[in-house]
Coordinates of C-alpha atoms in Angstrom, one line a residue:
M1 CA 20.2 9.6 50.6
E2 CA 22.5 12.0 48.7
Y3 CA 24.6 9.6 46.8
K4 CA 26.8 12.2 45.2
K5 CA 27.7 13.7 48.5
I6 CA 28.5 10.3 50.0
A7 CA 30.8 9.5 47.0
Q8 CA 32.6 12.8 47.4
Q9 CA 33.2 12.3 51.1
V10 CA 34.3 8.6 50.6
L11 CA 36.8 9.6 47.9
E12 CA 38.3 12.3 50.1
L13 CA 38.6 10.1 53.2
V14 CA 40.2 7.1 51.5
G15 CA 43.0 9.4 50.4
G16 CA 41.7 10.6 47.0
S17 CA 42.0 9.1 43.6
E18 CA 45.8 8.9 43.8
N19 CA 45.5 6.5 46.7
I20 CA 43.2 4.0 44.9
K21 CA 44.6 1.1 42.8
T22 CA 41.2 -0.4 42.0
Y23 CA 37.7 -0.1 43.3
T24 CA 34.5 -2.1 42.8
H25 CA 31.3 -3.0 44.8
C26 CA 29.4 -6.1 45.8
A27 CA 25.8 -6.4 47.0
T28 CA 26.3 -4.1 50.0
R29 CA 29.9 -2.7 50.1
L30 CA 32.3 -0.4 48.3
R31 CA 35.6 -2.3 48.0
F32 CA 38.9 -0.5 47.6
T33 CA 42.4 -1.8 47.0
L34 CA 44.5 1.1 48.2
I35 CA 48.1 2.1 47.8
N36 CA 48.6 3.4 51.3
S37 CA 46.0 2.3 53.9
E38 CA 47.4 4.7 56.5
K39 CA 45.9 7.6 54.5
V40 CA 42.4 6.3 55.2
N41 CA 40.3 8.1 57.9
A42 CA 38.1 5.1 58.9
D43 CA 36.5 6.9 61.8
E44 CA 35.3 9.8 59.7
I45 CA 34.0 7.4 57.0
K46 CA 31.9 5.5 59.6
N47 CA 30.3 8.9 60.5
I48 CA 29.2 9.7 57.0
D49 CA 25.4 9.9 56.8
G50 CA 24.4 6.9 54.7
V51 CA 27.4 4.7 55.6
I52 CA 26.7 1.8 57.9
G53 CA 30.3 0.9 58.7
A54 CA 33.8 0.2 57.4
V55 CA 36.3 -2.6 57.8
N56 CA 39.7 -3.5 56.5
Q57 CA 39.5 -7.1 55.4
G58 CA 40.9 -9.5 52.8
G59 CA 43.4 -7.0 51.6
Q60 CA 40.6 -4.5 50.8
F61 CA 39.2 -1.5 52.6
Q62 CA 35.4 -2.1 52.6
I63 CA 32.7 0.6 53.2
I64 CA 29.3 -0.8 54.0
V65 CA 26.5 1.2 52.5
G66 CA 23.7 -1.4 52.1
N67 CA 21.3 -2.0 49.2
D68 CA 22.0 1.5 47.8
V69 CA 25.6 0.8 47.2
K70 CA 25.3 0.7 43.4
Y71 CA 24.0 4.3 43.3
V72 CA 27.0 5.5 45.4
Y73 CA 29.3 3.5 43.2
K74 CA 27.9 5.2 40.0
E75 CA 28.6 8.6 41.5
L76 CA 32.1 7.5 42.5
Q77 CA 32.8 6.4 39.0
K78 CA 32.1 10.0 37.8
I79 CA 34.6 11.6 40.1
A80 CA 37.3 9.0 40.8
D81 CA 40.2 9.5 38.4
V82 CA 42.1 6.2 39.0
S83 CA 45.5 6.2 37.4
N84 CA 45.4 2.6 36.2
G85 CA 42.4 3.4 34.1
K86 CA 39.2 1.5 34.6
S87 CA 37.0 0.4 37.4
F88 CA 36.1 -3.2 37.8
E89 CA 32.7 -2.7 36.2
E90 CA 34.1 -0.8 33.2
E91 CA 36.5 -3.8 32.5
K92 CA 33.6 -6.2 32.8
D93 CA 31.6 -4.1 30.3
Q94 CA 34.3 -4.6 27.7
K95 CA 34.6 -8.3 28.3
S96 CA 30.9 -9.3 28.4
L97 CA 29.0 -7.5 25.6
V98 CA 27.3 -10.7 24.5
N99 CA 26.4 -11.6 28.1
K100 CA 25.0 -8.1 28.7
V101 CA 22.8 -8.4 25.6
L102 CA 21.5 -11.8 26.7
D103 CA 20.9 -10.5 30.2
T104 CA 18.9 -7.5 28.8
V105 CA 16.8 -9.8 26.6
A106 CA 16.1 -12.2 29.5
G107 CA 15.3 -9.4 31.9
I108 CA 12.8 -7.9 29.5
F109 CA 10.9 -11.0 28.3
V110 CA 11.0 -13.4 31.3
P111 CA 8.8 -11.3 33.6
I112 CA 5.9 -11.3 31.0
V113 CA 6.1 -15.0 30.2
P114 CA 3.5 -16.1 32.8
A115 CA 0.9 -13.7 31.4
L116 CA 1.7 -14.8 27.9
A117 CA 1.4 -18.5 29.0
G118 CA -2.0 -18.0 30.6
S119 CA -3.5 -16.0 27.7
G120 CA -1.9 -18.5 25.2
M121 CA -3.4 -21.4 27.0
L122 CA -6.9 -19.8 26.9
K123 CA -6.5 -19.3 23.1
A124 CA -5.5 -22.9 22.7
I125 CA -8.6 -24.1 24.7
L126 CA -10.8 -21.9 22.5
A127 CA -9.2 -23.4 19.4
I128 CA -10.1 -26.9 20.7
A129 CA -13.6 -25.9 21.6
V130 CA -14.1 -24.5 18.0
L131 CA -12.7 -27.6 16.3
L132 CA -14.9 -29.9 18.5
G133 CA -18.0 -27.8 17.8
W134 CA -18.5 -26.8 21.4
I135 CA -18.6 -23.1 20.6
D136 CA -19.5 -21.0 17.6
I137 CA -17.0 -18.3 16.6
T138 CA -19.9 -16.0 15.8
S139 CA -21.2 -16.2 19.4
Q140 CA -20.7 -13.3 21.8
T141 CA -19.2 -15.7 24.4
Y142 CA -16.5 -16.7 21.9
Q143 CA -15.8 -13.1 21.0
I144 CA -15.5 -12.0 24.6
L145 CA -13.3 -14.9 25.6
Y146 CA -11.1 -14.3 22.5
F147 CA -10.4 -10.7 23.2
I148 CA -9.7 -11.6 26.8
S149 CA -7.1 -14.1 25.6
D150 CA -5.8 -11.7 22.9
A151 CA -5.5 -8.6 25.0
I152 CA -1.9 -9.2 26.2
F153 CA -0.7 -9.9 22.7
Y154 CA -2.2 -6.7 21.3
F155 CA -1.0 -4.6 24.3
L156 CA 2.4 -6.4 24.3
P157 CA 4.3 -3.1 23.8
I158 CA 2.9 -1.8 27.1
L159 CA 4.0 -4.8 29.1
L160 CA 7.4 -4.7 27.4
A161 CA 7.7 -1.0 28.2
H162 CA 7.4 -1.8 31.9
S163 CA 9.9 -4.7 31.9
A164 CA 12.3 -2.7 29.6
S165 CA 12.1 0.2 32.1
V166 CA 13.3 -2.1 34.8
K167 CA 16.3 -3.3 32.8
F168 CA 17.2 0.2 31.4
G169 CA 16.5 2.1 34.6
T170 CA 13.8 4.5 33.3
N171 CA 10.6 5.7 35.0
P172 CA 8.2 2.7 34.6
Y173 CA 5.1 4.8 34.4
L174 CA 6.5 7.1 31.8
S175 CA 7.7 4.1 29.9
I176 CA 4.2 2.6 30.0
T177 CA 2.9 5.9 28.7
I178 CA 5.2 5.6 25.7
G179 CA 3.8 2.1 25.0
G180 CA 0.3 3.5 25.3
I181 CA 1.1 6.3 22.8
L182 CA 2.1 3.7 20.2
L183 CA -1.3 2.0 20.6
H184 CA -3.6 5.0 21.2
P185 CA -6.9 4.6 19.3
T186 CA -6.6 8.0 17.7
F187 CA -3.1 7.1 16.3
T188 CA -4.2 3.7 15.0
T189 CA -7.3 5.3 13.4
M190 CA -5.1 7.9 11.7
I191 CA -2.9 5.2 10.3
A192 CA -5.8 3.2 9.0
N193 CA -7.4 6.2 7.3
A194 CA -4.0 7.3 5.8
K195 CA -3.5 3.8 4.4
E196 CA -7.0 3.7 3.0
T197 CA -6.8 7.1 1.3
D198 CA -3.1 6.7 0.3
N199 CA -2.2 9.8 2.3
A200 CA 0.7 10.6 4.7
I201 CA 0.9 11.6 8.3
Y202 CA 3.3 14.4 9.4
L203 CA 4.6 15.5 12.8
F204 CA 6.5 18.9 12.8
G205 CA 6.6 18.5 9.1
L206 CA 8.4 15.2 9.3
P207 CA 6.7 12.0 7.9
V208 CA 5.4 9.4 10.4
T209 CA 5.7 5.9 9.0
L210 CA 2.4 4.1 8.8
V211 CA 3.0 1.3 11.2
N212 CA 0.5 -0.5 13.4
Y213 CA 2.4 -1.3 16.7
G214 CA -0.2 -3.7 18.1
S215 CA 1.6 -7.0 19.1
S216 CA 5.0 -5.5 18.1
V217 CA 8.2 -6.2 20.1
I218 CA 11.3 -4.5 19.0
P219 CA 10.1 -0.9 18.5
I220 CA 9.1 -0.4 22.1
I221 CA 12.4 -2.0 23.4
L222 CA 14.5 0.3 21.3
T223 CA 12.4 3.3 22.3
I224 CA 12.8 2.7 26.1
W225 CA 16.5 2.1 25.5
F226 CA 16.7 5.5 23.8
M227 CA 14.7 7.0 26.7
S228 CA 17.2 5.6 29.2
Y229 CA 19.7 8.1 27.8
I230 CA 17.3 11.1 27.5
E231 CA 15.6 10.9 30.9
P232 CA 18.8 11.2 33.1
L233 CA 20.2 13.9 30.8
V234 CA 17.0 16.0 31.2
D235 CA 17.1 15.2 34.9
K236 CA 20.5 16.8 35.2
I237 CA 19.6 19.9 33.2
V238 CA 16.3 21.0 34.7
P239 CA 16.1 22.8 38.1
K240 CA 15.6 20.4 41.0
V241 CA 12.5 22.3 42.3
T242 CA 10.7 21.7 38.9
R243 CA 12.1 18.2 38.3
I244 CA 8.9 16.4 39.3
F245 CA 7.0 17.7 36.3
S246 CA 9.7 19.1 34.0
T247 CA 11.7 15.9 33.6
P248 CA 8.7 13.8 32.4
L249 CA 7.4 16.6 30.3
I250 CA 10.6 17.2 28.4
T251 CA 11.4 13.4 28.2
L252 CA 7.9 12.7 26.8
F253 CA 8.2 15.6 24.3
I254 CA 11.5 14.3 23.0
V255 CA 11.0 10.5 23.1
A256 CA 7.5 10.2 21.8
P257 CA 8.1 12.1 18.5
V258 CA 11.4 10.3 17.9
A259 CA 9.7 7.0 18.5
L260 CA 6.9 7.7 16.0
I261 CA 9.2 9.2 13.3
A262 CA 12.4 7.1 13.6
I263 CA 12.8 4.5 16.3
G264 CA 9.4 2.8 15.8
P265 CA 9.8 2.3 12.1
L266 CA 13.4 1.1 12.5
G267 CA 12.3 -1.4 15.1
T268 CA 9.5 -2.6 12.9
F269 CA 12.0 -3.0 10.0
L270 CA 14.4 -5.0 12.2
G271 CA 11.6 -7.2 13.6
D272 CA 10.1 -7.9 10.2
G273 CA 13.6 -8.6 8.9
L274 CA 14.3 -11.1 11.6
A275 CA 10.9 -12.8 11.1
E276 CA 11.4 -12.9 7.3
G277 CA 14.9 -14.4 7.7
I278 CA 13.5 -17.2 9.9
R279 CA 10.6 -17.8 7.4
W280 CA 13.2 -18.0 4.6
L281 CA 15.2 -20.5 6.5
D282 CA 12.0 -22.5 7.2
N283 CA 11.2 -22.6 3.5
Y284 CA 14.6 -23.9 2.4
A285 CA 15.7 -25.9 5.5
S286 CA 12.7 -26.3 7.8
W287 CA 14.4 -29.2 9.6
L288 CA 17.4 -27.3 10.7
I289 CA 16.3 -24.9 13.4
P290 CA 14.1 -27.4 15.4
M291 CA 16.8 -30.0 15.2
I292 CA 19.5 -27.5 16.5
V293 CA 17.2 -26.2 19.2
G294 CA 16.1 -29.7 20.2
T295 CA 19.7 -30.9 20.5
F296 CA 21.3 -27.9 22.2
T297 CA 18.6 -26.5 24.5
P298 CA 20.2 -28.0 27.6
L299 CA 23.4 -26.2 26.9
L300 CA 21.5 -23.0 26.2
V301 CA 19.7 -23.3 29.5
I302 CA 23.1 -23.7 31.3
T303 CA 24.4 -20.5 29.8
G304 CA 21.1 -18.6 30.0
M305 CA 21.0 -18.1 26.2
H306 CA 17.6 -19.8 25.9
Y307 CA 16.0 -16.5 26.9
A308 CA 17.2 -14.9 23.7
L309 CA 15.6 -17.8 21.8
I310 CA 12.3 -17.3 23.6
S311 CA 12.3 -13.6 22.6
I312 CA 12.7 -14.6 18.9
G313 CA 9.8 -17.0 19.3
I314 CA 7.6 -14.3 20.8
N315 CA 8.5 -12.0 17.9
S316 CA 7.5 -14.7 15.4
L317 CA 4.2 -15.2 17.2
A318 CA 3.6 -11.4 17.1
K319 CA 4.4 -11.1 13.4
Y320 CA 2.8 -14.3 12.0
G321 CA 0.9 -15.9 14.8
F322 CA 3.1 -19.0 14.3
D323 CA 6.4 -20.0 16.0
T324 CA 8.8 -22.6 14.5
V325 CA 11.9 -21.4 16.3
A326 CA 11.6 -21.7 20.1
G327 CA 8.5 -23.6 21.1
P328 CA 8.7 -26.8 19.0
G329 CA 12.4 -27.5 19.5
M330 CA 12.3 -26.6 23.3
L331 CA 9.3 -28.9 23.7
V332 CA 11.0 -32.0 22.3
S333 CA 14.2 -31.1 24.2
N334 CA 12.3 -30.9 27.6
I335 CA 10.6 -34.2 26.9
A336 CA 13.9 -35.8 26.0
Q337 CA 15.4 -34.6 29.2
G338 CA 12.6 -36.3 31.1
G339 CA 13.1 -39.5 29.1
A340 CA 16.8 -39.6 29.9
A341 CA 16.2 -39.0 33.6
L342 CA 13.5 -41.7 33.7
A343 CA 15.8 -44.1 31.9
V344 CA 18.4 -43.5 34.7
A345 CA 15.7 -44.3 37.3
F346 CA 14.7 -47.5 35.3
R347 CA 18.2 -48.8 35.1
T348 CA 19.9 -47.8 38.4
K349 CA 19.8 -50.0 41.5
D350 CA 20.3 -47.1 43.8
R351 CA 17.0 -46.2 45.5
K352 CA 17.9 -42.6 46.1
L353 CA 18.9 -42.1 42.5
R354 CA 15.8 -43.9 41.3
S355 CA 13.5 -41.6 43.3
L356 CA 15.4 -38.5 42.0
G357 CA 15.2 -39.8 38.4
I358 CA 11.5 -40.4 38.6
S359 CA 10.5 -37.1 40.2
T360 CA 12.8 -34.9 38.1
G361 CA 11.9 -36.8 34.9
I362 CA 8.2 -36.2 35.4
S363 CA 9.0 -32.5 36.2
A364 CA 10.9 -32.2 32.9
I365 CA 8.1 -33.7 30.9
L366 CA 5.8 -31.1 32.4
G367 CA 8.3 -28.4 31.2
I368 CA 10.4 -27.8 34.4
T369 CA 13.8 -29.2 33.4
E370 CA 16.2 -27.7 35.9
P371 CA 15.9 -30.4 38.5
A372 CA 16.5 -33.1 35.9
L373 CA 19.3 -31.2 34.2
Y374 CA 21.2 -30.3 37.3
G375 CA 20.3 -33.2 39.5
V376 CA 20.7 -36.1 37.1
N377 CA 21.6 -35.4 33.5
L378 CA 24.5 -33.0 33.8
P379 CA 26.2 -34.6 36.9
Y380 CA 26.1 -38.1 35.3
R381 CA 27.0 -36.7 31.8
K382 CA 25.8 -39.6 29.7
P383 CA 22.1 -38.8 30.4
L384 CA 22.8 -35.3 29.1
Y385 CA 24.2 -36.8 25.9
S386 CA 21.1 -39.1 25.7
S387 CA 18.7 -36.1 26.1
M388 CA 20.5 -34.3 23.3
I389 CA 20.2 -37.3 21.0
G390 CA 16.5 -37.6 21.7
G391 CA 15.9 -33.9 21.4
G392 CA 17.8 -33.8 18.1
L393 CA 15.8 -36.7 16.7
G394 CA 12.4 -35.2 17.8
G395 CA 13.5 -31.8 16.4
L396 CA 14.5 -33.3 13.1
F397 CA 11.0 -34.9 12.7
I398 CA 9.0 -31.8 13.6
G399 CA 11.2 -29.7 11.5
I400 CA 10.6 -31.9 8.4
M401 CA 6.9 -31.7 9.1
N402 CA 7.1 -27.9 9.6
V403 CA 5.5 -28.0 13.0
G404 CA 4.9 -24.7 14.8
R405 CA 3.1 -23.5 17.9
Y406 CA 0.4 -20.9 17.9
Q407 CA 0.6 -19.7 21.4
Q408 CA 3.3 -18.7 23.9
V409 CA 3.1 -21.4 26.7
P410 CA 5.8 -23.2 28.7
P411 CA 7.2 -26.0 26.6
G412 CA 6.0 -29.1 28.3
I413 CA 3.4 -31.9 27.7
L414 CA 0.6 -29.6 28.9
A415 CA 1.5 -27.2 26.1
L416 CA 0.2 -29.6 23.4
P417 CA -3.0 -27.7 22.9
S418 CA -1.0 -24.7 21.7
F419 CA 0.0 -26.7 18.6
I420 CA -3.6 -26.9 17.4
G421 CA -3.9 -24.7 14.3
E422 CA -6.7 -23.4 12.1
D423 CA -6.2 -26.3 9.7
G424 CA -7.3 -28.9 12.3
F425 CA -5.3 -31.5 14.3
S426 CA -2.5 -32.3 11.7
N427 CA 0.0 -30.0 13.3
L428 CA -0.8 -31.4 16.8
I429 CA -0.5 -35.0 15.5
Y430 CA 3.0 -34.3 14.1
T431 CA 3.9 -32.7 17.4
V432 CA 2.8 -35.7 19.4
I433 CA 4.8 -38.0 17.1
G434 CA 7.9 -35.7 17.6
V435 CA 7.4 -35.8 21.4
V436 CA 7.2 -39.6 21.3
I437 CA 10.4 -39.8 19.1
A438 CA 12.2 -37.4 21.5
F439 CA 11.2 -39.4 24.6
A440 CA 11.9 -42.8 23.1
G441 CA 15.2 -41.7 21.6
A442 CA 16.5 -40.3 24.8
F443 CA 15.2 -43.2 26.9
I444 CA 16.7 -45.9 24.6
A445 CA 20.0 -44.0 24.1
Q446 CA 20.4 -43.8 27.9
L447 CA 19.6 -47.5 28.4
I448 CA 22.4 -48.2 25.8
L449 CA 24.9 -45.7 27.2
G450 CA 24.3 -46.4 30.9
I451 CA 26.0 -44.7 33.8
D452 CA 29.7 -45.1 34.5
Q453 CA 30.1 -46.5 37.9
D454 CA 33.0 -44.1 38.8
T455 CA 30.8 -41.2 37.8
Q456 CA 28.0 -42.4 39.9
L457 CA 30.2 -42.9 43.0
L458 CA 31.7 -39.4 42.4
V459 CA 28.3 -37.8 42.4
E460 CA 27.2 -39.6 45.5
K461 CA 30.4 -38.7 47.3
E462 CA 29.8 -35.0 46.5
E463 CA 26.2 -35.4 47.5
I464 CA 24.7 -33.5 44.6
N465 CA 21.2 -33.2 45.8
V466 CA 18.3 -31.5 44.0
N467 CA 15.0 -31.2 45.8
P468 CA 12.6 -32.8 43.3
Q469 CA 9.8 -30.6 44.5
A470 CA 11.7 -27.4 43.9
A471 CA 10.2 -26.6 40.5
E472 CA 6.8 -28.0 41.2
Q473 CA 6.1 -25.3 43.9
M474 CA 5.0 -22.8 41.4
T475 CA 2.6 -21.0 43.6
T476 CA 2.6 -20.4 47.4
K477 CA 0.7 -18.4 49.9
E478 CA 2.3 -15.2 51.0
S479 CA 3.9 -15.6 54.4
V480 CA 6.3 -14.0 56.8
S481 CA 7.9 -17.4 57.3
I482 CA 11.2 -17.7 55.4
D483 CA 12.3 -21.2 54.4
S484 CA 15.9 -22.3 54.0
P485 CA 17.3 -21.7 50.5
M486 CA 19.8 -24.6 50.9
D487 CA 20.9 -27.7 52.8
G488 CA 23.6 -27.3 55.5
Q489 CA 24.7 -26.5 59.0
V490 CA 23.1 -23.5 60.7
I491 CA 25.4 -21.1 62.7
T492 CA 24.7 -17.7 64.3
L493 CA 25.9 -14.4 62.7
E494 CA 28.3 -14.0 65.6
Q495 CA 30.2 -17.1 64.4
V496 CA 30.7 -15.7 60.9
N497 CA 34.3 -14.7 60.2
D498 CA 33.4 -11.3 58.8
E499 CA 32.8 -8.2 61.0
V500 CA 30.1 -6.8 58.8
F501 CA 27.9 -9.8 59.1
S502 CA 28.9 -10.9 62.7
Q503 CA 28.0 -7.4 64.0
G504 CA 24.6 -7.5 62.3
L505 CA 25.3 -4.3 60.4
L506 CA 23.3 -5.3 57.4
G507 CA 20.3 -6.8 59.3
K508 CA 19.3 -9.7 61.4
G509 CA 19.6 -13.3 60.3
L510 CA 21.9 -16.3 60.5
A511 CA 24.3 -18.2 58.3
I512 CA 24.5 -21.7 56.7
V513 CA 27.6 -23.7 56.0
P514 CA 26.3 -25.2 52.8
K515 CA 26.2 -29.0 52.2
D516 CA 26.0 -28.6 48.5
G517 CA 26.1 -25.6 46.1
L518 CA 22.4 -25.4 45.2
V519 CA 20.6 -22.2 46.3
Y520 CA 16.8 -21.9 45.9
A521 CA 14.3 -19.2 46.3
P522 CA 12.8 -19.2 49.8
F523 CA 9.7 -17.4 48.8
N524 CA 7.9 -15.6 45.9
G525 CA 9.5 -12.3 44.9
T526 CA 11.7 -10.3 42.6
I527 CA 15.4 -10.5 42.2
S528 CA 16.3 -7.0 43.4
V529 CA 20.1 -7.5 43.6
F530 CA 22.3 -9.8 41.4
L531 CA 25.7 -8.7 40.4
E532 CA 27.9 -10.0 37.6
S533 CA 30.1 -11.6 40.4
K534 CA 27.1 -13.9 41.1
H535 CA 28.1 -14.3 44.7
A536 CA 25.1 -12.6 46.3
V537 CA 21.4 -12.4 45.5
G538 CA 18.8 -10.1 47.0
I539 CA 15.1 -11.0 46.8
T540 CA 12.3 -8.6 47.6
G541 CA 9.4 -10.8 48.4
N542 CA 5.7 -10.4 47.7
N543 CA 5.5 -10.5 51.5
G544 CA 7.6 -7.3 51.8
V545 CA 10.7 -9.0 53.1
E546 CA 14.0 -8.0 51.7
L547 CA 16.4 -10.9 51.9
L548 CA 20.1 -11.1 51.1
I549 CA 21.8 -14.5 50.4
H550 CA 25.5 -13.9 50.4
C551 CA 27.3 -17.1 49.1
G552 CA 30.6 -17.3 50.8
L553 CA 32.9 -14.6 52.3
D554 CA 35.0 -12.4 50.0
T555 CA 33.8 -14.5 47.1
V556 CA 33.3 -11.3 45.1
N557 CA 37.0 -11.6 44.3
L558 CA 36.3 -14.6 42.2
E559 CA 34.6 -12.4 39.7
G560 CA 31.8 -14.9 39.0
K561 CA 34.1 -18.0 38.7
G562 CA 32.7 -20.9 40.7
F563 CA 29.1 -19.7 40.4
N564 CA 26.4 -20.7 37.8
A565 CA 23.5 -18.3 37.8
H566 CA 20.0 -19.3 36.9
V567 CA 18.3 -15.9 37.4
K568 CA 18.9 -12.3 36.4
Q569 CA 18.3 -9.0 38.3
G570 CA 14.6 -8.1 37.7
D571 CA 13.4 -11.7 37.3
F572 CA 10.4 -12.8 39.2
V573 CA 11.0 -16.1 41.0
E574 CA 8.7 -18.5 42.8
K575 CA 9.4 -20.4 46.0
G576 CA 11.6 -23.4 45.1
D577 CA 13.1 -21.9 41.9
L578 CA 16.8 -22.6 41.5
L579 CA 18.7 -19.3 41.8
L580 CA 22.3 -20.3 41.5
E581 CA 24.9 -23.0 42.0
M582 CA 28.1 -22.4 43.9
D583 CA 31.0 -24.8 43.3
I584 CA 32.0 -25.6 46.9
E585 CA 35.2 -27.4 46.0
Y586 CA 36.4 -24.6 43.7
I587 CA 35.7 -21.9 46.3
K588 CA 37.5 -23.9 49.0
G589 CA 40.4 -24.4 46.6
K590 CA 40.8 -20.7 46.5
N591 CA 41.1 -20.6 50.3
L592 CA 37.7 -18.9 50.7
D593 CA 35.0 -19.6 53.3
T594 CA 31.8 -21.0 51.8
T595 CA 29.7 -19.8 54.9
T596 CA 26.6 -18.2 53.5
P597 CA 25.0 -15.4 55.6
I598 CA 21.2 -15.0 55.1
L599 CA 20.0 -11.6 56.2
V600 CA 16.7 -9.7 56.5
T601 CA 18.1 -6.4 55.4
N602 CA 14.9 -4.5 56.3
S603 CA 14.6 -6.3 59.7
N604 CA 14.3 -2.8 61.4
K605 CA 10.7 -2.7 60.0
Y606 CA 9.6 -5.7 62.0
T607 CA 8.9 -6.2 65.6
D608 CA 10.8 -9.4 65.9
V609 CA 12.9 -11.7 63.8
I610 CA 12.8 -15.3 65.2
L611 CA 15.6 -17.6 64.0
T612 CA 15.6 -21.4 63.9
T613 CA 17.3 -23.3 66.7
E614 CA 18.0 -26.3 64.4
K615 CA 21.7 -27.0 63.9
E616 CA 21.2 -28.9 60.6
I617 CA 18.6 -27.8 58.0
L618 CA 17.3 -28.9 54.6
M619 CA 16.1 -26.7 51.8
G620 CA 12.5 -25.9 52.3
Q621 CA 12.5 -26.2 56.1
S622 CA 11.5 -23.1 58.1
L623 CA 14.5 -20.9 58.8
I624 CA 13.4 -17.5 59.9
H625 CA 10.0 -16.2 61.2
I626 CA 9.1 -12.5 61.2
D627 CA 6.5 -10.9 63.4

């Protein structure tokens, strides 16, 4: 698809830049607010190769492109000289720098967390085996198992290179190559020899800083960020016929030397500075960070800022092999959330709430807090306060005792082995005491605070409903059966009050009028589309299915208001993970339709798409079957 050509044709046929007030895009469409709609040649636009259709709806002229809309939009930005200045995306860029940084950090680190968790757990098990005398560290069995568990940490720059390439839009394999360059045995040997002989290494007459990049974090991220500017620039300059080899050749020739001479050492300096700053704070106020993290982690989760905290913890582990920032505080916070939810279950007389409190409380203790946070603690408010009290108390204790974790594992009760250090079980014992304090503090605080009757009735009236099994379904078998991502009433696409969906222009599927605002992942996959407006999420499944969940009609105009995201573009999700929340009442209050089309956008690749005949459906029930 020639995106530039499409953009040029679209701009001409909507009446040129002088006829555009504002323009933006959603998950599948270019959206124009025009000065004079009579200047638009809609029939010609529909005939553009790459355009699926066009409609005039909701005060906007909408051109349906499909999943490639963002690429056409980028080309349009280059040529559309809109008199009122900025496109929607440019305005958002100025307003949300902090959110963009957090989104980038999350997108880079979250995909590698499962691998870190598995390797970290193996290291923890080995530590237990050594302390109990089950295995000798001099044995070949131990040495092999140790390098198996340590491989991901040493080659961390390579994994980060790939995930950074996804966020920054670079070639993933070229990015991985850059990571491999930093860790190449010849380079590491040269560094070791130079340090031993007190000599220097030069490239083109410029000094190469003697840095070992094994287990490093920041250097490779900065390098791939730099590469995201170099690669497209080279791509524009070189002839198209030679682009397949000349672009990677020139990019590699520029980026690799700059990484070794400048960016790598700068990243190392920044990473070391961050780690030393945290160590300094630990020396003079060791209680502070765990107490803050233990108290405010629920709020960080709501805003998505906890991912930045996780990245700092990973950096500390890479630098010192010891994390006092993220792991300990988040552990006691999660346990406290479980304690508060279980206290609600213990005290309430409502059987439905008791069941929800027990299931989500246990899930939180195991490290999966979203069901408890969004199903019990946040809606009822006082359980949230209780969990923050318990988390703060537990964090204060483990901070005073200078507790740290030695491996990157999900912060739940099963993560306790990661707190076993080389000095024996003392660190683990203090951790267990902190966990007990957090649980007891939250549980007792919730028993004292109770639940306001009016709040409970309000929640029941709004039918806030979290599937307690949502976060427990961490692994599923690949399937071509798609489960419903939400509770609600099923309608056909023909009944949807939007021509694009009702005519099936974007693919086969159906729609759900949601009962509540919770949207879950229907299968394992990667978030391939998720805009800042948060109204639509695209998932590319491990099963090959490309699914679009479009929450409401014309909800892109809300610019993210009324939606609370729990994922970012590029995230890997598992079946049952909470993707986002939509505020049903807020959306209806803006006179918008909450009907949610669910489409298989690559349905043309399948023989048949069989839709459920049920009129009412619950999250997790079979919705679509593909043959």
